Amino acid sequence: MTDRPGGSAPRDRDAADRRDRVRILAAVIASISIVGVTFGLTSPLLSVLLERQGYSYTMISLNTAMGAAGSIAIAPLLPALARRFGTARLVLTSITMILVSLALLPVFPNIWAWFALRFVYGMGGGALFVLSEAWINQIVSDAQRGRVLGLYITILSLGIAVGPILLNVVGTVGPTPFVLGVAVVAAGAIPVVLARRSAPPVTTRPSSFVFRYIRVAPSGTLAGLVLGMIESTALYLLPLYALRRGLEGDDAVLPVAAFVAGAVAIPLYFGWLADRIDRHTELAAAAAAAGLSVATYLFVSAGSVWFWIATFIWGGTATAVYAVGLTLLGQRFKGANLVAASALLVAMYSLGSLTGPIVTGAAMDAWGVGAFPIFAAVVALAYAALVVVRRAGRSA
């Protein structure tokens, strides 16, 4: 048998390429998840501080909304900015915006200054999510796309969940929580610095304006709206629903923990499944499961075993909707078009975060506490129906 020198070279190159992709993916996922810890820390921190200063719930809500407004505002600019400055540089700029605005919050403890700072904070956060998710989608193979994005969502959810725990440890008094937040954000920049030379270039213009991608890929982009509405509604109003349905005192916040636990555990399974079955079918199934699980609230009491199971499934399947929607966008788009579609996905998430609690709260005031699960179920089931209707076509 004759040896062929260099015959193993292609295999060696393939192995090296795989190792490089794993290293880059680990860096990007680690970066956004580390920064995610700060997102989980700052939202409750700032709400507590504003309430302590005597501001009304309306003013606190408006101030909180500035983050989502900043994310929506930056979205249409990101494809051009990515083409002009490059993905890695723009990611680092986004992290810097988050870091600087967070560092200035305790320097200017005035709600009007915080309106501006939280807007900048939201711009940085929105850009970070868009560019990081597009970066991941660009370099992962389609055969592994679902698993990688499911893992990303799981790790990100875990990072965000750690934020309130850290806040409980360090407290809300003095500069310590802000110093911790700044340190965490700075740490999140390190993996990007190490992987910056491997960022995929954006060399072309998107084929359409960012917000027009809702017509091109409604199933994929509207996944952000669904999760934004459901997640924000759960975080802000689920404790109130639980109180009205029989839970008492501090126990009313425990359903939020069950929701977050589902968001951490379940998307990984849906990501694995997305690489094995039709992704549109899976997306519709995830949305339907989210709708049916929260509809269970109408038939069980808060605190029952079925209530906890339903809440866990609701949080996990709603989050899986976003993961599978992001997978579909990566499957369909590349380059500037992927950045544009990802920007719309994140903008839709931010829009949902703004509108979900407002609409649900108004419905609860008008029709009672039962409007909470009805609204959440209608959002998820209507989206599932949309995906089924679009399934026969070719849109993501």
Coordinates of C-alpha atoms in Angstrom, one line a residue:
M1 CA 0.0 0.0 0.0
T2 CA 1.4 3.4 -1.0
D3 CA 1.5 6.2 1.5
R4 CA 0.4 9.6 0.1
P5 CA 2.2 12.4 1.8
G6 CA -0.2 15.2 2.7
G7 CA -3.3 13.0 2.4
S8 CA -4.4 13.9 5.9
A9 CA -3.9 17.6 5.3
P10 CA -7.5 18.3 4.4
R11 CA -8.7 16.4 7.4
D12 CA -6.3 18.4 9.6
R13 CA -7.5 21.7 8.1
D14 CA -11.1 20.7 8.7
A15 CA -10.4 19.8 12.3
A16 CA -8.5 23.1 12.8
D17 CA -11.5 25.0 11.2
R18 CA -13.9 23.2 13.6
R19 CA -11.7 24.1 16.6
D20 CA -11.6 27.7 15.5
R21 CA -15.4 27.9 15.1
V22 CA -15.9 26.4 18.5
R23 CA -13.5 28.9 20.0
I24 CA -15.1 31.8 18.3
L25 CA -18.6 30.7 19.2
A26 CA -17.6 30.2 22.8
A27 CA -16.1 33.7 22.9
V28 CA -19.2 35.4 21.4
I29 CA -21.7 33.5 23.6
A30 CA -19.6 34.1 26.7
S31 CA -19.4 37.8 25.9
I32 CA -23.1 38.4 25.5
S33 CA -24.0 36.1 28.4
I34 CA -21.6 37.9 30.8
V35 CA -23.1 41.2 29.8
G36 CA -26.5 39.6 30.3
V37 CA -25.7 39.4 34.0
T38 CA -25.7 43.1 34.1
F39 CA -29.1 43.4 32.3
G40 CA -30.5 41.1 35.0
L41 CA -28.9 43.3 37.7
T42 CA -29.7 46.8 36.5
S43 CA -33.5 46.6 35.8
P44 CA -34.6 45.8 39.3
L45 CA -31.8 48.0 40.8
L46 CA -33.0 51.1 39.0
S47 CA -36.6 50.4 39.7
V48 CA -35.9 50.1 43.4
L49 CA -33.8 53.3 43.5
L50 CA -36.5 55.3 41.6
E51 CA -39.2 54.0 43.9
R52 CA -37.1 54.9 46.9
Q53 CA -36.9 58.5 45.6
G54 CA -40.6 58.7 45.6
Y55 CA -41.4 58.5 41.8
S56 CA -44.7 57.2 40.6
Y57 CA -45.1 53.8 39.0
T58 CA -45.9 55.6 35.7
M59 CA -42.6 57.6 35.8
I60 CA -40.7 54.4 36.7
S61 CA -42.3 52.6 33.8
L62 CA -41.5 55.4 31.4
N63 CA -37.9 55.5 32.5
T64 CA -37.6 51.7 32.1
A65 CA -39.1 51.9 28.6
M66 CA -36.2 54.1 27.4
G67 CA -34.0 51.0 27.1
A68 CA -36.4 49.4 24.7
A69 CA -36.8 52.7 22.9
G70 CA -33.0 52.9 22.4
S71 CA -32.9 49.4 21.1
I72 CA -35.7 50.1 18.5
A73 CA -34.0 53.4 17.5
I74 CA -30.6 51.8 16.7
A75 CA -32.0 48.8 14.8
P76 CA -32.3 50.4 11.3
L77 CA -28.8 51.8 11.5
L78 CA -27.0 48.6 12.3
P79 CA -26.5 47.1 8.8
A80 CA -24.8 50.3 7.5
L81 CA -22.8 50.6 10.7
A82 CA -21.6 47.0 10.5
R83 CA -20.6 47.5 6.9
R84 CA -18.7 50.7 7.8
F85 CA -17.0 49.7 11.0
G86 CA -17.0 45.9 11.1
T87 CA -18.8 43.5 13.4
A88 CA -16.2 43.1 16.1
R89 CA -15.5 46.9 16.4
L90 CA -19.2 47.6 16.6
V91 CA -19.7 44.9 19.2
L92 CA -17.0 46.5 21.3
T93 CA -18.5 49.9 20.8
S94 CA -21.8 48.6 22.0
I95 CA -20.3 47.2 25.1
T96 CA -18.6 50.5 25.7
M97 CA -21.9 52.3 25.4
I98 CA -23.4 50.0 28.0
L99 CA -20.4 50.4 30.3
V100 CA -20.2 54.2 30.1
S101 CA -24.0 54.8 30.5
L102 CA -24.0 52.4 33.5
A103 CA -21.0 54.1 35.1
L104 CA -22.7 57.5 34.8
L105 CA -26.0 56.5 36.4
P106 CA -24.8 56.9 40.0
V107 CA -22.9 60.1 39.0
F108 CA -26.1 61.7 37.9
P109 CA -28.8 60.4 40.3
N110 CA -31.6 62.3 38.5
I111 CA -34.5 60.7 36.7
W112 CA -34.2 63.1 33.8
A113 CA -30.5 62.2 33.3
W114 CA -31.5 58.6 33.6
F115 CA -33.9 58.9 30.7
A116 CA -31.0 59.8 28.4
L117 CA -28.6 57.3 29.9
R118 CA -31.0 54.4 29.7
F119 CA -31.7 55.3 26.1
V120 CA -28.0 55.0 25.3
Y121 CA -27.8 51.9 27.4
G122 CA -30.7 50.4 25.3
M123 CA -29.0 51.4 22.1
G124 CA -25.8 49.6 23.2
G125 CA -27.7 46.6 24.4
G126 CA -29.8 46.3 21.3
A127 CA -26.8 46.6 19.0
L128 CA -24.9 44.0 21.1
F129 CA -27.7 41.4 20.7
V130 CA -28.2 42.0 17.0
L131 CA -24.5 41.8 16.1
S132 CA -23.7 38.9 18.4
E133 CA -26.6 36.8 17.2
A134 CA -25.8 37.6 13.5
W135 CA -22.1 36.7 14.3
I136 CA -23.2 33.3 15.7
N137 CA -25.6 32.7 12.8
Q138 CA -22.9 33.5 10.2
I139 CA -20.3 31.1 11.4
V140 CA -22.3 28.1 12.5
S141 CA -23.2 25.3 10.0
D142 CA -26.9 24.8 9.3
A143 CA -26.7 21.2 10.5
Q144 CA -25.8 22.5 14.0
R145 CA -27.5 25.9 13.9
G146 CA -30.4 24.9 16.2
R147 CA -28.3 23.3 18.9
V148 CA -25.8 26.2 19.0
L149 CA -28.6 28.8 19.2
G150 CA -30.5 26.8 21.7
L151 CA -27.3 26.6 23.8
Y152 CA -26.8 30.4 23.4
I153 CA -30.3 31.2 24.6
T154 CA -29.9 28.8 27.5
I155 CA -26.6 30.4 28.6
L156 CA -27.9 33.9 28.1
S157 CA -31.0 33.2 30.1
L158 CA -28.9 31.8 32.9
G159 CA -26.7 34.9 32.8
I160 CA -29.7 37.2 33.1
A161 CA -31.1 35.1 35.9
V162 CA -27.8 35.5 37.9
G163 CA -28.2 39.3 37.9
P164 CA -31.0 39.6 40.5
I165 CA -29.2 37.0 42.7
L166 CA -26.0 39.1 42.7
L167 CA -28.1 42.2 43.5
N168 CA -29.6 40.4 46.4
V169 CA -26.1 39.7 47.7
V170 CA -24.6 43.2 47.3
G171 CA -27.7 45.2 48.0
T172 CA -29.1 48.3 46.4
V173 CA -27.5 50.9 48.6
G174 CA -24.4 52.9 47.6
P175 CA -22.1 52.5 44.5
T176 CA -21.4 48.8 45.0
P177 CA -24.0 47.4 42.6
F178 CA -23.0 49.9 39.9
V179 CA -19.3 49.0 40.3
L180 CA -20.1 45.4 40.1
G181 CA -22.2 46.0 36.9
V182 CA -19.4 48.0 35.3
A183 CA -16.9 45.2 36.2
V184 CA -19.1 42.5 34.7
V185 CA -19.6 44.5 31.4
A186 CA -15.8 45.1 31.1
A187 CA -15.3 41.4 31.6
G188 CA -17.7 40.7 28.8
A189 CA -15.5 42.7 26.4
I190 CA -12.5 40.3 26.9
P191 CA -13.8 37.4 24.8
V192 CA -14.7 39.7 21.9
V193 CA -11.2 41.3 21.9
L194 CA -9.7 37.8 21.7
A195 CA -12.0 36.8 18.8
R196 CA -12.2 40.1 17.0
R197 CA -10.1 39.1 14.0
S198 CA -12.5 36.2 13.2
A199 CA -15.6 38.4 13.0
P200 CA -17.4 37.9 9.6
P201 CA -17.2 41.0 7.4
V202 CA -20.4 42.7 6.2
T203 CA -19.5 43.9 2.7
T204 CA -22.8 44.5 1.1
R205 CA -26.0 46.5 1.7
P206 CA -29.2 44.7 2.8
S207 CA -31.7 44.2 0.0
S208 CA -34.4 46.1 1.9
F209 CA -34.9 48.6 4.7
V210 CA -34.8 46.8 8.1
F211 CA -38.5 47.1 9.1
R212 CA -39.6 45.8 5.7
Y213 CA -38.2 42.3 6.6
I214 CA -41.4 41.8 8.5
R215 CA -43.0 41.2 5.1
V216 CA -40.1 39.1 3.9
A217 CA -39.8 36.9 7.0
P218 CA -42.8 37.4 9.3
S219 CA -42.5 34.0 11.1
G220 CA -38.9 34.5 12.0
T221 CA -38.9 38.2 12.9
L222 CA -42.3 38.2 14.8
A223 CA -40.8 35.6 17.2
G224 CA -39.1 38.5 18.9
L225 CA -42.5 40.3 19.4
V226 CA -44.0 37.2 20.9
L227 CA -41.2 36.6 23.4
G228 CA -41.0 40.3 24.3
M229 CA -44.7 40.5 25.1
I230 CA -44.8 37.3 27.0
E231 CA -41.6 37.7 28.9
S232 CA -42.2 41.2 30.0
T233 CA -45.8 40.5 31.0
A234 CA -44.6 37.5 33.1
L235 CA -41.8 39.5 34.8
Y236 CA -44.0 42.5 35.7
L237 CA -47.5 41.1 36.2
L238 CA -47.2 37.4 37.0
P239 CA -46.6 38.1 40.7
L240 CA -49.7 40.3 40.8
Y241 CA -51.7 37.5 39.2
A242 CA -50.4 35.0 41.7
L243 CA -51.4 37.2 44.6
R244 CA -54.9 37.5 43.3
R245 CA -55.1 33.7 42.7
G246 CA -54.1 32.7 46.2
L247 CA -50.3 33.0 46.8
E248 CA -49.3 35.1 49.7
G249 CA -46.5 37.6 50.4
D250 CA -43.1 36.8 49.1
D251 CA -44.3 33.5 47.6
A252 CA -45.9 35.6 44.8
V253 CA -42.6 36.1 43.1
L254 CA -41.8 32.4 42.9
P255 CA -43.8 31.8 39.7
V256 CA -41.3 34.2 38.0
A257 CA -38.5 31.9 39.1
A258 CA -40.4 28.9 37.6
F259 CA -40.8 30.9 34.3
V260 CA -37.1 31.7 34.2
A261 CA -36.2 28.1 35.1
G262 CA -38.1 27.0 32.0
A263 CA -36.4 29.6 29.9
V264 CA -33.0 28.2 31.0
A265 CA -33.9 24.5 30.6
I266 CA -36.2 24.1 27.6
P267 CA -34.7 26.0 24.7
L268 CA -31.7 23.7 24.6
Y269 CA -34.0 20.8 23.8
F270 CA -35.8 22.7 21.1
G271 CA -32.5 23.7 19.6
W272 CA -31.5 20.1 19.4
L273 CA -34.9 19.3 17.8
A274 CA -34.5 22.1 15.3
D275 CA -31.6 20.2 13.7
R276 CA -33.8 17.1 13.2
I277 CA -37.3 18.2 12.2
D278 CA -38.9 20.9 10.1
R279 CA -38.2 24.2 11.8
H280 CA -41.5 25.8 10.8
T281 CA -43.4 22.9 12.3
E282 CA -41.3 23.1 15.5
L283 CA -41.8 26.9 15.7
A284 CA -45.6 26.5 15.5
A285 CA -45.5 23.7 18.1
A286 CA -43.4 25.8 20.5
A287 CA -45.8 28.7 20.2
A288 CA -48.9 26.5 20.6
A289 CA -47.4 24.9 23.7
A290 CA -46.7 28.3 25.2
G291 CA -50.3 29.4 24.5
L292 CA -51.9 26.2 25.9
S293 CA -49.7 26.0 29.0
V294 CA -50.6 29.6 30.1
A295 CA -54.2 28.9 29.3
T296 CA -54.1 26.2 31.9
Y297 CA -54.1 29.0 34.5
L298 CA -57.8 29.4 33.9
F299 CA -58.4 25.9 35.3
V300 CA -55.9 25.6 38.2
S301 CA -55.2 27.5 41.4
A302 CA -51.9 29.4 41.9
G303 CA -49.6 27.2 43.9
S304 CA -51.0 23.9 42.7
V305 CA -48.6 21.4 41.1
W306 CA -50.2 22.0 37.7
F307 CA -49.7 25.7 38.0
W308 CA -45.9 25.3 38.6
I309 CA -45.6 22.8 35.7
A310 CA -47.6 25.1 33.4
T311 CA -45.4 28.1 34.3
F312 CA -42.2 26.2 33.7
I313 CA -43.4 25.0 30.3
W314 CA -44.7 28.5 29.4
G315 CA -41.4 30.2 30.1
G316 CA -39.4 27.5 28.3
T317 CA -41.6 27.2 25.2
A318 CA -42.0 31.0 24.8
T319 CA -38.2 31.4 24.9
A320 CA -37.8 28.5 22.5
V321 CA -40.0 30.5 20.0
Y322 CA -37.3 33.1 19.9
A323 CA -34.5 30.5 19.5
V324 CA -36.2 28.7 16.6
G325 CA -37.2 32.0 15.0
L326 CA -33.5 33.1 15.1
T327 CA -32.5 29.7 13.7
L328 CA -34.9 30.3 10.7
L329 CA -33.4 33.7 10.0
G330 CA -29.8 32.3 10.0
Q331 CA -31.0 29.5 7.7
R332 CA -32.4 32.0 5.2
F333 CA -30.2 35.1 5.3
K334 CA -26.5 35.9 5.1
G335 CA -24.3 39.0 5.4
A336 CA -26.0 42.4 5.5
N337 CA -29.5 40.8 5.1
L338 CA -28.9 38.6 8.2
V339 CA -27.9 41.7 10.2
A340 CA -31.0 43.5 9.0
A341 CA -33.3 40.6 9.8
S342 CA -31.6 40.1 13.2
A343 CA -32.0 43.9 13.9
L344 CA -35.8 43.6 13.2
L345 CA -36.0 40.5 15.5
V346 CA -34.5 42.4 18.4
A347 CA -36.5 45.5 17.6
M348 CA -39.7 43.4 17.7
Y349 CA -38.6 42.0 21.0
S350 CA -38.1 45.5 22.4
L351 CA -41.5 46.6 21.0
G352 CA -43.1 43.6 22.7
S353 CA -41.4 44.4 26.0
L354 CA -42.9 47.9 25.8
T355 CA -46.4 47.0 24.9
G356 CA -47.0 43.6 26.6
P357 CA -47.4 44.8 30.2
I358 CA -49.3 47.9 29.1
V359 CA -51.9 46.0 27.2
T360 CA -52.2 43.2 29.7
G361 CA -52.4 45.6 32.6
A362 CA -55.2 47.5 30.9
A363 CA -57.1 44.3 30.2
M364 CA -56.7 43.2 33.8
D365 CA -58.2 46.5 35.0
A366 CA -61.1 46.2 32.5
W367 CA -62.0 42.5 32.8
G368 CA -60.3 41.2 35.9
V369 CA -57.3 39.0 36.7
G370 CA -58.4 36.3 34.2
A371 CA -57.4 38.6 31.4
F372 CA -53.7 37.8 32.2
P373 CA -53.6 34.2 30.9
I374 CA -56.1 34.9 28.2
F375 CA -54.0 37.7 26.7
A376 CA -50.8 35.6 26.9
A377 CA -52.5 32.6 25.3
V378 CA -54.0 34.7 22.5
V379 CA -50.6 36.2 21.6
A380 CA -48.9 32.8 21.4
L381 CA -51.7 30.9 19.7
A382 CA -52.3 33.7 17.1
Y383 CA -48.6 33.5 16.3
A384 CA -48.7 29.7 16.0
A385 CA -51.6 30.1 13.5
L386 CA -49.6 32.6 11.5
V387 CA -46.6 30.2 11.3
V388 CA -49.0 27.4 10.1
V389 CA -50.5 29.6 7.5
R390 CA -47.1 30.7 6.2
R391 CA -45.8 27.1 6.3
A392 CA -47.0 26.4 2.8
G393 CA -45.0 29.3 1.5
R394 CA -41.3 29.9 1.5
S395 CA -41.0 32.7 4.0
A396 CA -39.0 32.3 7.2

